[in-house]
């Protein structure tokens, strides 16, 4: 278990391992995408009360316990702390390499299609699928709102 | 024009601007995806002779000129030099932020779906689409072969 | 003149100096805020055709010249390159110091007032005023749309 | 709770959460701005004895306890330690991005309006408001004394 | 023992030391290469169930214990964390120096022999041999699949 | 051509391209390994007079010209300057990743086989071969003298 | 001459060298401290029109030339760019070392003497004297206004 | 209390706070400058036995305890570890900024006054005074021996 | 005691302090140079069994204890971890400064005297002496085997 | 020739190469150590007028030319700029590695022999000799004045 994970994250991962559940299993129970669920486990997303109630049941973690840590009105996660850049892990590094090689090309095409602005990383979703003839290929989708730069 | 671009990249961009062509226009003529075409312009992909012949026609750059620089059997691009990390440009930074926030969740889900290995960034394609009710959302797809770690 | 400025930025600054115009003067003529106008000069904002026509007149730079560089449909600025962090200049450093000292407090208050999300830096404006009894104080305003994190 | 927070900061945050108080609530009780109050919680500002007495009452933390840690005549906070730059958290990063994009334009306009000098970050206040038609926009104000460079 | 090693890695090393076994000894028992076995000890490779059973016997560590940590279907190592770059250890630094001096020459020769692509570090093996007249020379072999860049 | 290459390196590469020679071709003519020849081209190795005479003939570069630059008794290359670490190029990065993942395992096995010391990167050779059933695999060999740490 | 110096700085240094003037000589003529004069030469301070007139005379550089570059109402220096940190030059490094060794002690004593605040580096002067029995010691004085942190 | 402080430093600070003593008070008792005393507290200076005896009395810390930690003949402090550069604390940063802005000017003036050499940071003293009409200004003095570069 | 020191290093230093022994004393007993002995204490050199037996006697640390930690056939130190670069300690920094100022001159002279190669840091010794008329000067000697670059 | 060398340094190296002189040859003519002479060539030491006169004769560079650049009373070199750390060149790196491995041991021994202070890098000399039975070993000596830390 990564020592940078918070106490509650560690608890969630341990429960998931002992229950032998995948993020896809949990996502199905919550009616949520598996990547978003994993983001909750890593402390990178803030679930709603209804998500927490289902998680509590599924993982046998007391509801009150999760509500205190995740749903408190005065608590908001400080995102992105877990991640070292450049990442040393080969799987994570490939994302980084894709940015280095295809970052400017993607920017050029987005600007041409949408104008002067950005793809939001907040009003944003991502998911992972198996694809290819033999399901041997990984397909990741990023989808975010285009936001034009304001002039004033 | 970015001063880190090579001489031939600068020539390609200038021709594209004076012809008022988008990467989508050029991609259609070449039978290639627009992001890959942009990658060629930025010196991040190595085109085939047939691609260069079509580019030569479309952009009025002498064929021989492009063949020498891009298709020589003893020349191969040194990729990724253009990109500073973390990127200062807001559009490029959003990709970086997505890694920081969703990197571990994506890794977890890929490992659960495919086992111990990575998504290749070499046997890999990416593309950009407009989506959403009012075509106001950006959709980027990454697709790469899953490679399992070898044991020996 | 900063050697990192682009050719067209340098031209704009030289014309502004020789005409002895402030950004406030130019902003008034364009019907734009002076900070946004300065952002255009530094290549950090993309003006509209109407802005460029007025700039052309005001600074005696041929209209066609500005339109080519700034308004081309296939060109979009790569923002943020000019700025070294931490900034060595004392005025610029004070902004950086404000982040270090008041960054978390501002985050806490924004999250309490608006929930889990961010202040957009794209759908965003900023301006500078003189304030205080003797106009001896600087007042800077940042104003941006609140964007809530999407769940999916 | 962030592990970089001091013991007394952690205590303050825990009391605030269990009392379900916002910084605005506490600020109203103290007759202080909510951002400054948050700065005290993060150990980035030094309160006066009267502030500590009110905090003690409001949060049920023994007065003596707070006085010892915050008001001792031989203790002064070492500010800014909490903050990593560039910040990985999306909300905090947006401030950083604003510096990268609008830093030089703001400097230019401040110099034009006030001359050769800086905006103080010490003789300085900041606050957060809701604005926009639907209160959907964040407005942050920075206000500091202008200090001219001395010649000698 | 390195404090960055995980708990299970530390256990494996301690058992290996008390049994006075080399990685070559263990590799022979497992039918695996000694470098790969060392990679398992450092948490850089994921063994199969059969490997773990043999390790359990050889090192007197309960089988169940190893299976839980290494073979769980929901756990995958985050590789590369142990290594600081540039490495301060003289033996490790020599590899780094070889990259600095011979990196581009190796790239040129690989590209000439195989075309535009890379040597996989995933579908990859490495081993160490003694060589030279007096067995006084170290011979390290890297062997990986060539992956050509995809065009699309 | 890489702008960090010296003038003489650039000349060598241009002659090699116009003669359509691979490093293997040149190595065969010189009776040298192709990687070492590439190292000479990149200014990372110092050839002997006999090597330079053959290079002069083969590439039609005046002998005197090469002797002055490479063989002067008062000139010695400052190695390793060309290489940025971590390398952004995917092929070069894979070497770096191999260090991160397999560096400690290789160190452990070398120490076990040879004792307390290092593999020399000076009294050292490296070469590249095609291997695998379909010649689709890259095989790189590093071979260097083992040097034991001196005690005194 | 340092290549990071601006054109006008280089001109000033060249004139100073050819006139064989020290900064003390120039300071005496201008009625300014020699360190401040050196700061002007390095582009780190903004002189007044009267300073420039005297400099023009003293160094035989046309007055108009200096006025344009230094006194323009729309130009303000971006300070601190010249300086790399940590400085490699031994004399400059000693200042840096003094901060590392005596920084916290100085902070403690300033806070004890003045309260919670800083010594201004803007409303600030510095000078250099010879001291010691044989004038063999360097004495540097920093003097700046104390600014207390504002509460609001 | 700063977690990077050693155990003995923490003890000294705690005793100083509970005794309500300033560094000036302690310096007076020891016949030492207050900045040097603060340097001892931070582990940046090595006191003599007589200093320790007085400190022991003044702070009610057993003499033997201090002698063991500070005066042992085989122990010498590793200076400068406490200090992060650039410092985030505003007071400490101002020193850093002074180097960036006035570093080269100070070097120039010192070299002109003394020749090719440095101001020693070892044979060195520093002190802090109140100055200005209303004692509202901070005056810091650095005084060190000039050391000329040796030629040989 | 430095917190980065290993457990066994800390033990050795504590024993040395309580016995009031210098490294010279210990070196004399072991028939080893004092710098090499200090390197053993810092975990930067691997002693032989005979060294450990003498150390055990001299410092009253059980022989078996030292043999397990230092002489095990499967354990080898990972050198260089203790050292931060650039070092903040003034004594250590002076070595670093010597490299910056005299590094290239030393390389030039070594290459002229020995040809294309390096001074080994493995087949290497170093020692410290007092020198000068009044024993007031430090003399450090580095001595290592010259290794010529291999050609192949 | 290294592009970071100043114009005058480049001239000196070119003359030295065309005259086929080693630094030892030049040192003998000047009555100076060869390392110090190399330091002058690299712009890391400031020669006296008599050195320059001899250099002028020896290298056929006009005396006045050298005097202007090196001996001017208002010019002093900014040392250390040439050197990147960590150095990529294998010979230079070995010095760096020696610091990492033997830095603390050397500090300990110097402190034990001399007390609390440093070896000066200013009142300092260094030289290179051939040693060993077959003159196959490099011997480098550093010699500098011990400076004790001042108390005040």
PDB file of N, CA and C in Angstrom, chain D residues 70-104:
ATOM      1  N   UNK D  70       0.325  30.913  20.087  1.00  0.00           N
ATOM      2  CA  UNK D  70       0.205  31.936  19.050  1.00  0.00           C
ATOM      3  C   UNK D  70       0.693  33.302  19.466  1.00  0.00           C
ATOM      4  N   UNK D  71       0.619  33.590  20.758  1.00  0.00           N
ATOM      5  CA  UNK D  71       0.813  34.984  21.131  1.00  0.00           C
ATOM      6  C   UNK D  71       2.116  35.238  21.881  1.00  0.00           C
ATOM      7  N   UNK D  72       2.868  34.181  22.078  1.00  0.00           N
ATOM      8  CA  UNK D  72       4.126  34.331  22.784  1.00  0.00           C
ATOM      9  C   UNK D  72       5.004  35.389  22.121  1.00  0.00           C
ATOM     10  N   UNK D  73       5.651  36.177  22.944  1.00  0.00           N
ATOM     11  CA  UNK D  73       6.445  37.282  22.394  1.00  0.00           C
ATOM     12  C   UNK D  73       7.727  36.819  21.719  1.00  0.00           C
ATOM     13  N   UNK D  74       8.078  35.579  21.963  1.00  0.00           N
ATOM     14  CA  UNK D  74       9.319  35.093  21.359  1.00  0.00           C
ATOM     15  C   UNK D  74       9.062  34.126  20.203  1.00  0.00           C
ATOM     16  N   UNK D  75       7.783  34.003  19.816  1.00  0.00           N
ATOM     17  CA  UNK D  75       7.465  33.093  18.709  1.00  0.00           C
ATOM     18  C   UNK D  75       6.870  33.827  17.511  1.00  0.00           C
ATOM     19  N   UNK D  76       7.384  33.531  16.318  1.00  0.00           N
ATOM     20  CA  UNK D  76       6.848  34.128  15.101  1.00  0.00           C
ATOM     21  C   UNK D  76       6.811  33.059  14.022  1.00  0.00           C
ATOM     22  N   UNK D  77       5.704  32.966  13.274  1.00  0.00           N
ATOM     23  CA  UNK D  77       5.573  31.872  12.302  1.00  0.00           C
ATOM     24  C   UNK D  77       6.580  31.992  11.161  1.00  0.00           C
ATOM     25  N   UNK D  78       7.023  30.821  10.663  1.00  0.00           N
ATOM     26  CA  UNK D  78       7.837  30.754   9.452  1.00  0.00           C
ATOM     27  C   UNK D  78       6.871  30.460   8.325  1.00  0.00           C
ATOM     28  N   UNK D  79       6.490  31.485   7.599  1.00  0.00           N
ATOM     29  CA  UNK D  79       5.377  31.375   6.650  1.00  0.00           C
ATOM     30  C   UNK D  79       5.719  30.638   5.351  1.00  0.00           C
ATOM     31  N   UNK D  80       4.696  30.087   4.724  1.00  0.00           N
ATOM     32  CA  UNK D  80       4.802  29.617   3.343  1.00  0.00           C
ATOM     33  C   UNK D  80       5.277  28.189   3.185  1.00  0.00           C
ATOM     34  N   UNK D  81       5.547  27.501   4.284  1.00  0.00           N
ATOM     35  CA  UNK D  81       6.097  26.150   4.206  1.00  0.00           C
ATOM     36  C   UNK D  81       5.127  25.107   3.641  1.00  0.00           C
ATOM     37  N   UNK D  82       3.845  25.368   3.793  1.00  0.00           N
ATOM     38  CA  UNK D  82       2.821  24.392   3.459  1.00  0.00           C
ATOM     39  C   UNK D  82       2.688  24.179   1.954  1.00  0.00           C
ATOM     40  N   UNK D  83       3.139  25.156   1.217  1.00  0.00           N
ATOM     41  CA  UNK D  83       2.744  25.280  -0.177  1.00  0.00           C
ATOM     42  C   UNK D  83       3.819  24.742  -1.108  1.00  0.00           C
ATOM     43  N   UNK D  84       3.457  23.742  -1.921  1.00  0.00           N
ATOM     44  CA  UNK D  84       4.378  23.254  -2.945  1.00  0.00           C
ATOM     45  C   UNK D  84       4.126  24.000  -4.247  1.00  0.00           C
ATOM     46  N   UNK D  85       5.185  24.337  -4.935  1.00  0.00           N
ATOM     47  CA  UNK D  85       5.033  25.065  -6.197  1.00  0.00           C
ATOM     48  C   UNK D  85       5.767  24.331  -7.304  1.00  0.00           C
ATOM     49  N   UNK D  86       5.168  24.123  -8.467  1.00  0.00           N
ATOM     50  CA  UNK D  86       3.778  24.442  -8.780  1.00  0.00           C
ATOM     51  C   UNK D  86       2.818  23.565  -8.006  1.00  0.00           C
ATOM     52  N   UNK D  87       1.677  24.151  -7.567  1.00  0.00           N
ATOM     53  CA  UNK D  87       0.709  23.380  -6.791  1.00  0.00           C
ATOM     54  C   UNK D  87       0.035  22.327  -7.665  1.00  0.00           C
ATOM     55  N   UNK D  88      -0.172  21.128  -7.113  1.00  0.00           N
ATOM     56  CA  UNK D  88      -0.842  20.081  -7.888  1.00  0.00           C
ATOM     57  C   UNK D  88      -2.361  20.202  -7.816  1.00  0.00           C
ATOM     58  N   UNK D  89      -2.882  20.810  -6.777  1.00  0.00           N
ATOM     59  CA  UNK D  89      -4.327  20.939  -6.645  1.00  0.00           C
ATOM     60  C   UNK D  89      -4.877  21.888  -7.714  1.00  0.00           C
ATOM     61  N   UNK D  90      -5.938  21.462  -8.436  1.00  0.00           N
ATOM     62  CA  UNK D  90      -6.441  22.302  -9.547  1.00  0.00           C
ATOM     63  C   UNK D  90      -6.851  23.715  -9.129  1.00  0.00           C
ATOM     64  N   UNK D  91      -7.521  23.865  -7.982  1.00  0.00           N
ATOM     65  CA  UNK D  91      -7.935  25.213  -7.571  1.00  0.00           C
ATOM     66  C   UNK D  91      -6.713  26.088  -7.316  1.00  0.00           C
ATOM     67  N   UNK D  92      -5.736  25.556  -6.601  1.00  0.00           N
ATOM     68  CA  UNK D  92      -4.535  26.345  -6.312  1.00  0.00           C
ATOM     69  C   UNK D  92      -3.728  26.594  -7.583  1.00  0.00           C
ATOM     70  N   UNK D  93      -3.692  25.605  -8.486  1.00  0.00           N
ATOM     71  CA  UNK D  93      -2.928  25.796  -9.713  1.00  0.00           C
ATOM     72  C   UNK D  93      -3.452  26.964 -10.535  1.00  0.00           C
ATOM     73  N   UNK D  94      -4.779  27.169 -10.524  1.00  0.00           N
ATOM     74  CA  UNK D  94      -5.328  28.261 -11.341  1.00  0.00           C
ATOM     75  C   UNK D  94      -4.705  29.611 -10.967  1.00  0.00           C
ATOM     76  N   UNK D  95      -4.435  29.829  -9.659  1.00  0.00           N
ATOM     77  CA  UNK D  95      -3.761  31.074  -9.251  1.00  0.00           C
ATOM     78  C   UNK D  95      -2.377  31.168  -9.907  1.00  0.00           C
ATOM     79  N   UNK D  96      -1.701  30.045  -9.884  1.00  0.00           N
ATOM     80  CA  UNK D  96      -0.348  29.963 -10.460  1.00  0.00           C
ATOM     81  C   UNK D  96      -0.394  30.246 -11.965  1.00  0.00           C
ATOM     82  N   UNK D  97      -1.379  29.691 -12.611  1.00  0.00           N
ATOM     83  CA  UNK D  97      -1.539  29.898 -14.057  1.00  0.00           C
ATOM     84  C   UNK D  97      -1.828  31.368 -14.369  1.00  0.00           C
ATOM     85  N   UNK D  98      -2.632  31.989 -13.512  1.00  0.00           N
ATOM     86  CA  UNK D  98      -2.938  33.413 -13.700  1.00  0.00           C
ATOM     87  C   UNK D  98      -1.640  34.222 -13.672  1.00  0.00           C
ATOM     88  N   UNK D  99      -0.719  33.862 -12.771  1.00  0.00           N
ATOM     89  CA  UNK D  99       0.590  34.545 -12.741  1.00  0.00           C
ATOM     90  C   UNK D  99       1.349  34.348 -14.045  1.00  0.00           C
ATOM     91  N   UNK D 100       1.349  33.112 -14.530  1.00  0.00           N
ATOM     92  CA  UNK D 100       2.105  32.827 -15.745  1.00  0.00           C
ATOM     93  C   UNK D 100       1.549  33.606 -16.940  1.00  0.00           C
ATOM     94  N   UNK D 101       0.228  33.696 -17.012  1.00  0.00           N
ATOM     95  CA  UNK D 101      -0.397  34.338 -18.173  1.00  0.00           C
ATOM     96  C   UNK D 101      -0.484  35.858 -17.990  1.00  0.00           C
ATOM     97  N   UNK D 102      -0.908  36.319 -16.802  1.00  0.00           N
ATOM     98  CA  UNK D 102      -1.159  37.746 -16.617  1.00  0.00           C
ATOM     99  C   UNK D 102      -0.126  38.452 -15.733  1.00  0.00           C
ATOM    100  N   UNK D 103       0.966  37.767 -15.335  1.00  0.00           N
ATOM    101  CA  UNK D 103       1.944  38.388 -14.446  1.00  0.00           C
ATOM    102  C   UNK D 103       2.595  39.631 -15.041  1.00  0.00           C
ATOM    103  N   UNK D 104       3.182  39.500 -16.212  1.00  0.00           N
ATOM    104  CA  UNK D 104       3.819  40.666 -16.828  1.00  0.00           C
ATOM    105  C   UNK D 104       2.819  41.772 -17.155  1.00  0.00           C
TER     106      UNK D 104
END
